[in-house]
């Protein structure tokens, strides 16, 4: 019976130790279905398991607590999750409120930059795309019209060749912004910045012939301590059993030899 309970306690301790190391934590929340799938797909390349939970507020992606740091670094290097953008239809949806010309202009510039950023992000190798737009404007009556201009920032992976893609981006942006078509290159600035790719590095611990991660080593160490405590406690109990039996036999013998007063003839 004692061996049974000792084994049961050891099994429960093992389960608790393993459960504590695999405790899920929230990595991202409020995501779209596509962004959640992209995150899970990217993490799977580094053997990081992730699961998603769908709620009214969006999709939540959970990972194990011991992989949260690596997961964040991997997603940052890949530009995930993607920045949520609005399109022209969402910006200029009917709201029943009359906007001033300045507000309409600002909303149009914002929507135009959002559309361009969304289009540039579809290019293979582009991690982040930012577009700033300046439309032609006359500052004051009688003043010359300030020409249109734009600036484009592109953060890219090694698979993209900036020299070959820059003319295409230049034509795309120039044709999309009023007043920019046919202008000189100085009116459109394009900056390419290479992304620093994530290099997965897992610290390993050598334990005899085995190579373990830090989390695995901590788990094994904890289990070893639990097993050692159980074995020592079990050994002490086994050592005390003969003494307990001797005391019980002595007590029983003493009780049998005691004669109550008045029972002797």
mmCIF file of C-alpha atoms in Angstrom:
data_model
loop_
_atom_site.group_PDB
_atom_site.id
_atom_site.type_symbol
_atom_site.label_atom_id
_atom_site.label_comp_id
_atom_site.label_asym_id
_atom_site.label_seq_id
_atom_site.Cartn_x
_atom_site.Cartn_y
_atom_site.Cartn_z
ATOM 1 C CA UNK A 1 0.000 0.000 0.000
ATOM 2 C CA UNK A 2 2.810 2.371 0.836
ATOM 3 C CA UNK A 3 4.508 1.722 -2.499
ATOM 4 C CA UNK A 4 1.212 2.374 -4.280
ATOM 5 C CA UNK A 5 0.731 5.795 -2.707
ATOM 6 C CA UNK A 6 4.351 6.713 -3.242
ATOM 7 C CA UNK A 7 4.108 5.916 -6.971
ATOM 8 C CA UNK A 8 0.844 7.813 -7.210
ATOM 9 C CA UNK A 9 2.406 10.868 -5.576
ATOM 10 C CA UNK A 10 5.339 10.672 -7.967
ATOM 11 C CA UNK A 11 2.989 10.500 -10.972
ATOM 12 C CA UNK A 12 1.030 13.531 -9.753
ATOM 13 C CA UNK A 13 4.252 15.482 -9.221
ATOM 14 C CA UNK A 14 5.414 14.626 -12.732
ATOM 15 C CA UNK A 15 2.118 15.805 -14.201
ATOM 16 C CA UNK A 16 2.223 19.062 -12.247
ATOM 17 C CA UNK A 17 5.804 19.754 -13.279
ATOM 18 C CA UNK A 18 5.108 19.133 -16.940
ATOM 19 C CA UNK A 19 1.908 21.172 -16.837
ATOM 20 C CA UNK A 20 3.683 24.122 -15.249
ATOM 21 C CA UNK A 21 6.301 24.199 -18.011
ATOM 22 C CA UNK A 22 3.681 24.079 -20.766
ATOM 23 C CA UNK A 23 1.388 26.758 -19.363
ATOM 24 C CA UNK A 24 -0.141 28.673 -22.318
ATOM 25 C CA UNK A 25 0.137 32.453 -22.469
ATOM 26 C CA UNK A 26 -1.385 34.988 -24.874
ATOM 27 C CA UNK A 27 0.930 36.001 -27.704
ATOM 28 C CA UNK A 28 -1.457 38.191 -29.751
ATOM 29 C CA UNK A 29 -5.148 38.978 -29.505
ATOM 30 C CA UNK A 30 -7.774 40.758 -31.586
ATOM 31 C CA UNK A 31 -6.334 39.318 -34.810
ATOM 32 C CA UNK A 32 -8.002 38.482 -38.073
ATOM 33 C CA UNK A 33 -8.196 34.868 -39.190
ATOM 34 C CA UNK A 34 -5.535 35.407 -41.865
ATOM 35 C CA UNK A 35 -3.085 37.081 -39.472
ATOM 36 C CA UNK A 36 -3.535 34.302 -36.917
ATOM 37 C CA UNK A 37 -2.856 31.671 -39.576
ATOM 38 C CA UNK A 38 0.248 33.544 -40.760
ATOM 39 C CA UNK A 39 1.573 33.697 -37.193
ATOM 40 C CA UNK A 40 0.988 29.999 -36.555
ATOM 41 C CA UNK A 41 2.568 29.094 -39.895
ATOM 42 C CA UNK A 42 5.673 31.201 -39.190
ATOM 43 C CA UNK A 43 6.137 29.832 -35.677
ATOM 44 C CA UNK A 44 5.779 26.257 -36.896
ATOM 45 C CA UNK A 45 8.932 26.770 -38.991
ATOM 46 C CA UNK A 46 10.833 27.084 -35.698
ATOM 47 C CA UNK A 47 8.967 24.188 -34.065
ATOM 48 C CA UNK A 48 6.981 26.445 -31.770
ATOM 49 C CA UNK A 49 3.486 25.123 -31.218
ATOM 50 C CA UNK A 50 0.695 27.706 -31.143
ATOM 51 C CA UNK A 51 -3.060 27.483 -30.946
ATOM 52 C CA UNK A 52 -5.764 29.982 -31.740
ATOM 53 C CA UNK A 53 -8.992 30.811 -29.966
ATOM 54 C CA UNK A 54 -11.809 32.562 -31.808
ATOM 55 C CA UNK A 55 -13.874 35.157 -29.945
ATOM 56 C CA UNK A 56 -16.092 38.117 -30.813
ATOM 57 C CA UNK A 57 -13.179 40.538 -30.384
ATOM 58 C CA UNK A 58 -11.031 38.564 -32.828
ATOM 59 C CA UNK A 59 -8.665 35.634 -32.837
ATOM 60 C CA UNK A 60 -6.209 35.045 -29.984
ATOM 61 C CA UNK A 61 -2.968 33.104 -30.472
ATOM 62 C CA UNK A 62 -1.500 31.283 -27.460
ATOM 63 C CA UNK A 63 1.957 29.742 -27.058
ATOM 64 C CA UNK A 64 3.748 27.951 -24.248
ATOM 65 C CA UNK A 65 5.252 30.199 -21.594
ATOM 66 C CA UNK A 66 8.791 28.953 -22.214
ATOM 67 C CA UNK A 67 8.636 29.938 -25.914
ATOM 68 C CA UNK A 68 7.098 33.410 -25.613
ATOM 69 C CA UNK A 69 10.422 35.261 -25.940
ATOM 70 C CA UNK A 70 11.468 33.426 -29.106
ATOM 71 C CA UNK A 71 7.998 33.810 -30.590
ATOM 72 C CA UNK A 72 8.005 37.596 -30.125
ATOM 73 C CA UNK A 73 11.437 37.943 -31.738
ATOM 74 C CA UNK A 74 10.447 35.764 -34.681
ATOM 75 C CA UNK A 75 7.280 37.752 -35.355
ATOM 76 C CA UNK A 76 9.061 41.111 -35.038
ATOM 77 C CA UNK A 77 11.650 40.038 -37.599
ATOM 78 C CA UNK A 78 8.892 38.931 -39.964
ATOM 79 C CA UNK A 79 6.671 41.988 -39.456
ATOM 80 C CA UNK A 80 3.789 40.000 -37.986
ATOM 81 C CA UNK A 81 1.010 40.583 -37.262
ATOM 82 C CA UNK A 82 0.333 42.857 -40.212
ATOM 83 C CA UNK A 83 -0.734 46.410 -39.513
ATOM 84 C CA UNK A 84 -4.486 46.821 -39.900
ATOM 85 C CA UNK A 85 -5.328 49.266 -42.675
ATOM 86 C CA UNK A 86 -8.466 50.995 -43.854
ATOM 87 C CA UNK A 87 -9.475 51.414 -47.469
ATOM 88 C CA UNK A 88 -11.154 54.272 -49.310
ATOM 89 C CA UNK A 89 -14.592 52.789 -48.793
ATOM 90 C CA UNK A 90 -14.176 52.616 -45.030
ATOM 91 C CA UNK A 91 -12.725 56.109 -44.726
ATOM 92 C CA UNK A 92 -15.457 57.741 -46.835
ATOM 93 C CA UNK A 93 -18.410 55.675 -45.668
ATOM 94 C CA UNK A 94 -21.663 57.577 -45.203
ATOM 95 C CA UNK A 95 -21.962 58.855 -41.642
ATOM 96 C CA UNK A 96 -24.484 61.641 -42.051
ATOM 97 C CA UNK A 97 -21.974 64.293 -40.929
ATOM 98 C CA UNK A 98 -20.902 67.105 -43.250
ATOM 99 C CA UNK A 99 -17.108 67.427 -43.290
ATOM 100 C CA UNK A 100 -15.122 70.534 -44.061
ATOM 101 C CA UNK A 101 -12.910 70.640 -47.194
ATOM 102 C CA UNK A 102 -9.825 70.377 -44.977
ATOM 103 C CA UNK A 103 -11.160 67.260 -43.264
ATOM 104 C CA UNK A 104 -12.101 65.704 -46.591
ATOM 105 C CA UNK A 105 -8.617 66.389 -47.916
ATOM 106 C CA UNK A 106 -6.943 64.888 -44.858
ATOM 107 C CA UNK A 107 -9.125 61.800 -45.037
ATOM 108 C CA UNK A 108 -8.386 61.406 -48.724
ATOM 109 C CA UNK A 109 -4.615 61.632 -48.184
ATOM 110 C CA UNK A 110 -4.824 59.107 -45.351
ATOM 111 C CA UNK A 111 -6.931 56.683 -47.352
ATOM 112 C CA UNK A 112 -4.632 57.031 -50.369
ATOM 113 C CA UNK A 113 -1.531 56.226 -48.300
ATOM 114 C CA UNK A 114 -3.303 53.259 -46.737
ATOM 115 C CA UNK A 115 -4.215 51.858 -50.140
ATOM 116 C CA UNK A 116 -0.644 52.230 -51.395
ATOM 117 C CA UNK A 117 0.814 50.604 -48.267
ATOM 118 C CA UNK A 118 -1.571 47.690 -48.624
ATOM 119 C CA UNK A 119 -0.593 47.223 -52.270
ATOM 120 C CA UNK A 120 3.152 47.394 -51.596
ATOM 121 C CA UNK A 121 2.812 44.887 -48.741
ATOM 122 C CA UNK A 122 1.603 42.302 -51.256
ATOM 123 C CA UNK A 123 5.026 42.233 -52.930
ATOM 124 C CA UNK A 124 7.025 39.148 -51.998
ATOM 125 C CA UNK A 125 9.840 40.068 -49.636
ATOM 126 C CA UNK A 126 8.283 43.296 -48.331
ATOM 127 C CA UNK A 127 7.911 43.169 -44.543
ATOM 128 C CA UNK A 128 6.808 46.737 -43.839
ATOM 129 C CA UNK A 129 5.719 49.475 -46.264
ATOM 130 C CA UNK A 130 4.976 53.080 -45.297
ATOM 131 C CA UNK A 131 3.848 55.818 -47.688
ATOM 132 C CA UNK A 132 3.571 59.558 -46.985
ATOM 133 C CA UNK A 133 1.636 61.575 -49.568
ATOM 134 C CA UNK A 134 1.587 65.307 -50.243
ATOM 135 C CA UNK A 135 -1.046 66.441 -52.774
ATOM 136 C CA UNK A 136 -0.794 69.587 -54.913
ATOM 137 C CA UNK A 137 -1.970 72.571 -52.885
ATOM 138 C CA UNK A 138 -2.127 76.344 -53.179
ATOM 139 C CA UNK A 139 -1.215 77.731 -49.776
ATOM 140 C CA UNK A 140 -2.663 81.207 -50.400
ATOM 141 C CA UNK A 141 -4.428 83.010 -53.263
ATOM 142 C CA UNK A 142 -1.918 84.172 -55.825
ATOM 143 C CA UNK A 143 0.783 81.841 -54.546
ATOM 144 C CA UNK A 144 2.163 79.120 -56.827
ATOM 145 C CA UNK A 145 0.773 75.645 -56.388
ATOM 146 C CA UNK A 146 3.030 73.397 -54.373
ATOM 147 C CA UNK A 147 3.731 70.249 -56.386
ATOM 148 C CA UNK A 148 2.730 66.789 -55.289
ATOM 149 C CA UNK A 149 5.324 64.572 -53.637
ATOM 150 C CA UNK A 150 5.591 61.302 -51.831
ATOM 151 C CA UNK A 151 8.023 59.268 -49.766
ATOM 152 C CA UNK A 152 8.087 55.498 -49.551
ATOM 153 C CA UNK A 153 9.757 53.378 -46.882
ATOM 154 C CA UNK A 154 10.232 49.658 -47.531
ATOM 155 C CA UNK A 155 11.671 47.136 -45.096
ATOM 156 C CA UNK A 156 12.509 43.965 -46.981
ATOM 157 C CA UNK A 157 13.903 40.451 -46.647
ATOM 158 C CA UNK A 158 17.003 39.153 -48.508
ATOM 159 C CA UNK A 159 14.803 37.529 -51.138
ATOM 160 C CA UNK A 160 13.840 40.958 -52.541
ATOM 161 C CA UNK A 161 16.174 42.806 -54.924
ATOM 162 C CA UNK A 162 15.749 46.597 -54.402
ATOM 163 C CA UNK A 163 17.406 47.494 -57.720
ATOM 164 C CA UNK A 164 14.917 45.471 -59.743
ATOM 165 C CA UNK A 165 11.800 46.363 -57.748
ATOM 166 C CA UNK A 166 12.399 50.112 -57.333
ATOM 167 C CA UNK A 167 11.338 51.128 -60.886
ATOM 168 C CA UNK A 168 8.084 49.190 -60.459
ATOM 169 C CA UNK A 169 7.327 50.810 -57.121
ATOM 170 C CA UNK A 170 8.127 54.226 -58.596
ATOM 171 C CA UNK A 171 5.699 53.720 -61.488
ATOM 172 C CA UNK A 172 3.019 52.345 -59.176
ATOM 173 C CA UNK A 173 3.167 55.235 -56.697
ATOM 174 C CA UNK A 174 3.491 57.903 -59.386
ATOM 175 C CA UNK A 175 0.409 56.632 -61.205
ATOM 176 C CA UNK A 176 -1.610 56.456 -57.974
ATOM 177 C CA UNK A 177 -1.012 60.010 -56.679
ATOM 178 C CA UNK A 178 -2.640 62.923 -58.520
ATOM 179 C CA UNK A 179 -0.111 65.389 -59.911
ATOM 180 C CA UNK A 180 2.869 63.085 -59.529
ATOM 181 C CA UNK A 181 2.831 61.413 -62.932
ATOM 182 C CA UNK A 182 5.679 62.602 -65.145
ATOM 183 C CA UNK A 183 7.441 64.432 -62.334
ATOM 184 C CA UNK A 184 11.153 64.101 -61.666
ATOM 185 C CA UNK A 185 12.539 61.475 -59.358
ATOM 186 C CA UNK A 186 13.222 64.056 -56.668
ATOM 187 C CA UNK A 187 9.462 64.368 -56.084
ATOM 188 C CA UNK A 188 9.295 60.684 -55.109
ATOM 189 C CA UNK A 189 11.740 59.354 -52.539
ATOM 190 C CA UNK A 190 12.020 55.583 -52.016
ATOM 191 C CA UNK A 191 14.106 54.193 -49.182
ATOM 192 C CA UNK A 192 14.898 50.490 -48.851
ATOM 193 C CA UNK A 193 16.062 49.123 -45.495
ATOM 194 C CA UNK A 194 17.096 45.469 -45.153
ATOM 195 C CA UNK A 195 15.491 43.644 -42.271
ATOM 196 C CA UNK A 196 17.665 41.944 -39.704
ATOM 197 C CA UNK A 197 16.566 38.349 -39.964
ATOM 198 C CA UNK A 198 15.996 36.358 -36.818
ATOM 199 C CA UNK A 199 18.591 33.701 -36.109
ATOM 200 C CA UNK A 200 17.114 31.088 -33.895
ATOM 201 C CA UNK A 201 19.433 30.282 -31.015
ATOM 202 C CA UNK A 202 18.383 27.879 -28.316
ATOM 203 C CA UNK A 203 20.675 27.549 -25.320
ATOM 204 C CA UNK A 204 21.417 23.873 -24.757
ATOM 205 C CA UNK A 205 22.599 22.011 -21.680
ATOM 206 C CA UNK A 206 24.575 18.784 -21.962
ATOM 207 C CA UNK A 207 23.491 16.120 -19.493
ATOM 208 C CA UNK A 208 25.562 13.050 -20.165
ATOM 209 C CA UNK A 209 24.705 11.798 -23.649
ATOM 210 C CA UNK A 210 21.635 14.060 -23.827
ATOM 211 C CA UNK A 211 21.351 17.656 -25.118
ATOM 212 C CA UNK A 212 18.474 19.524 -23.489
ATOM 213 C CA UNK A 213 17.059 23.029 -23.704
ATOM 214 C CA UNK A 214 17.046 25.156 -20.571
ATOM 215 C CA UNK A 215 13.345 24.514 -19.993
ATOM 216 C CA UNK A 216 13.790 20.764 -20.459
ATOM 217 C CA UNK A 217 16.794 20.779 -18.127
ATOM 218 C CA UNK A 218 14.800 22.674 -15.481
ATOM 219 C CA UNK A 219 11.996 20.117 -15.783
ATOM 220 C CA UNK A 220 14.376 17.167 -15.444
ATOM 221 C CA UNK A 221 16.079 18.814 -12.469
ATOM 222 C CA UNK A 222 12.753 19.409 -10.746
ATOM 223 C CA UNK A 223 11.626 15.847 -11.346
ATOM 224 C CA UNK A 224 14.938 14.502 -10.023
ATOM 225 C CA UNK A 225 14.554 16.511 -6.811
ATOM 226 C CA UNK A 226 10.967 15.300 -6.354
ATOM 227 C CA UNK A 227 11.976 11.681 -6.955
ATOM 228 C CA UNK A 228 14.925 12.003 -4.563
ATOM 229 C CA UNK A 229 12.711 13.452 -1.813
ATOM 230 C CA UNK A 230 10.176 10.668 -2.292
ATOM 231 C CA UNK A 231 12.834 7.985 -2.234
ATOM 232 C CA UNK A 232 14.471 9.398 0.902
ATOM 233 C CA UNK A 233 11.143 9.736 2.671
ATOM 234 C CA UNK A 234 10.211 6.196 1.648
ATOM 235 C CA UNK A 235 13.556 4.840 2.870
ATOM 236 C CA UNK A 236 13.156 6.527 6.233
ATOM 237 C CA UNK A 237 9.703 5.024 6.624
ATOM 238 C CA UNK A 238 10.995 1.553 5.773
ATOM 239 C CA UNK A 239 13.750 1.995 8.365
ATOM 240 C CA UNK A 240 11.216 2.949 11.016
ATOM 241 C CA UNK A 241 8.869 0.029 10.321
ATOM 242 C CA UNK A 242 10.884 -2.571 12.351
ATOM 243 C CA UNK A 243 11.003 -0.186 15.321
ATOM 244 C CA UNK A 244 7.280 0.469 15.057
ATOM 245 C CA UNK A 245 6.574 -3.276 14.936
ATOM 246 C CA UNK A 246 8.798 -3.860 17.989
ATOM 247 C CA UNK A 247 7.032 -1.107 19.918
ATOM 248 C CA UNK A 248 3.627 -2.522 18.963
ATOM 249 C CA UNK A 249 4.609 -6.036 20.079
ATOM 250 C CA UNK A 250 5.986 -4.684 23.363
ATOM 251 C CA UNK A 251 2.831 -2.702 24.007
ATOM 252 C CA UNK A 252 0.646 -5.709 23.233
ATOM 253 C CA UNK A 253 2.657 -7.961 25.575
ATOM 254 C CA UNK A 254 2.452 -5.385 28.357
ATOM 255 C CA UNK A 255 -1.303 -5.118 28.024
ATOM 256 C CA UNK A 256 -1.709 -8.900 28.160
ATOM 257 C CA UNK A 257 0.316 -9.245 31.378
ATOM 258 C CA UNK A 258 -1.521 -6.543 33.291
ATOM 259 C CA UNK A 259 -4.079 -7.995 35.731
ATOM 260 C CA UNK A 260 -6.909 -5.832 36.987
ATOM 261 C CA UNK A 261 -7.279 -5.500 40.805
ATOM 262 C CA UNK A 262 -9.836 -7.880 42.429
ATOM 263 C CA UNK A 263 -9.516 -10.559 39.777
ATOM 264 C CA UNK A 264 -6.997 -12.690 41.727
ATOM 265 C CA UNK A 265 -8.410 -15.582 43.760
#
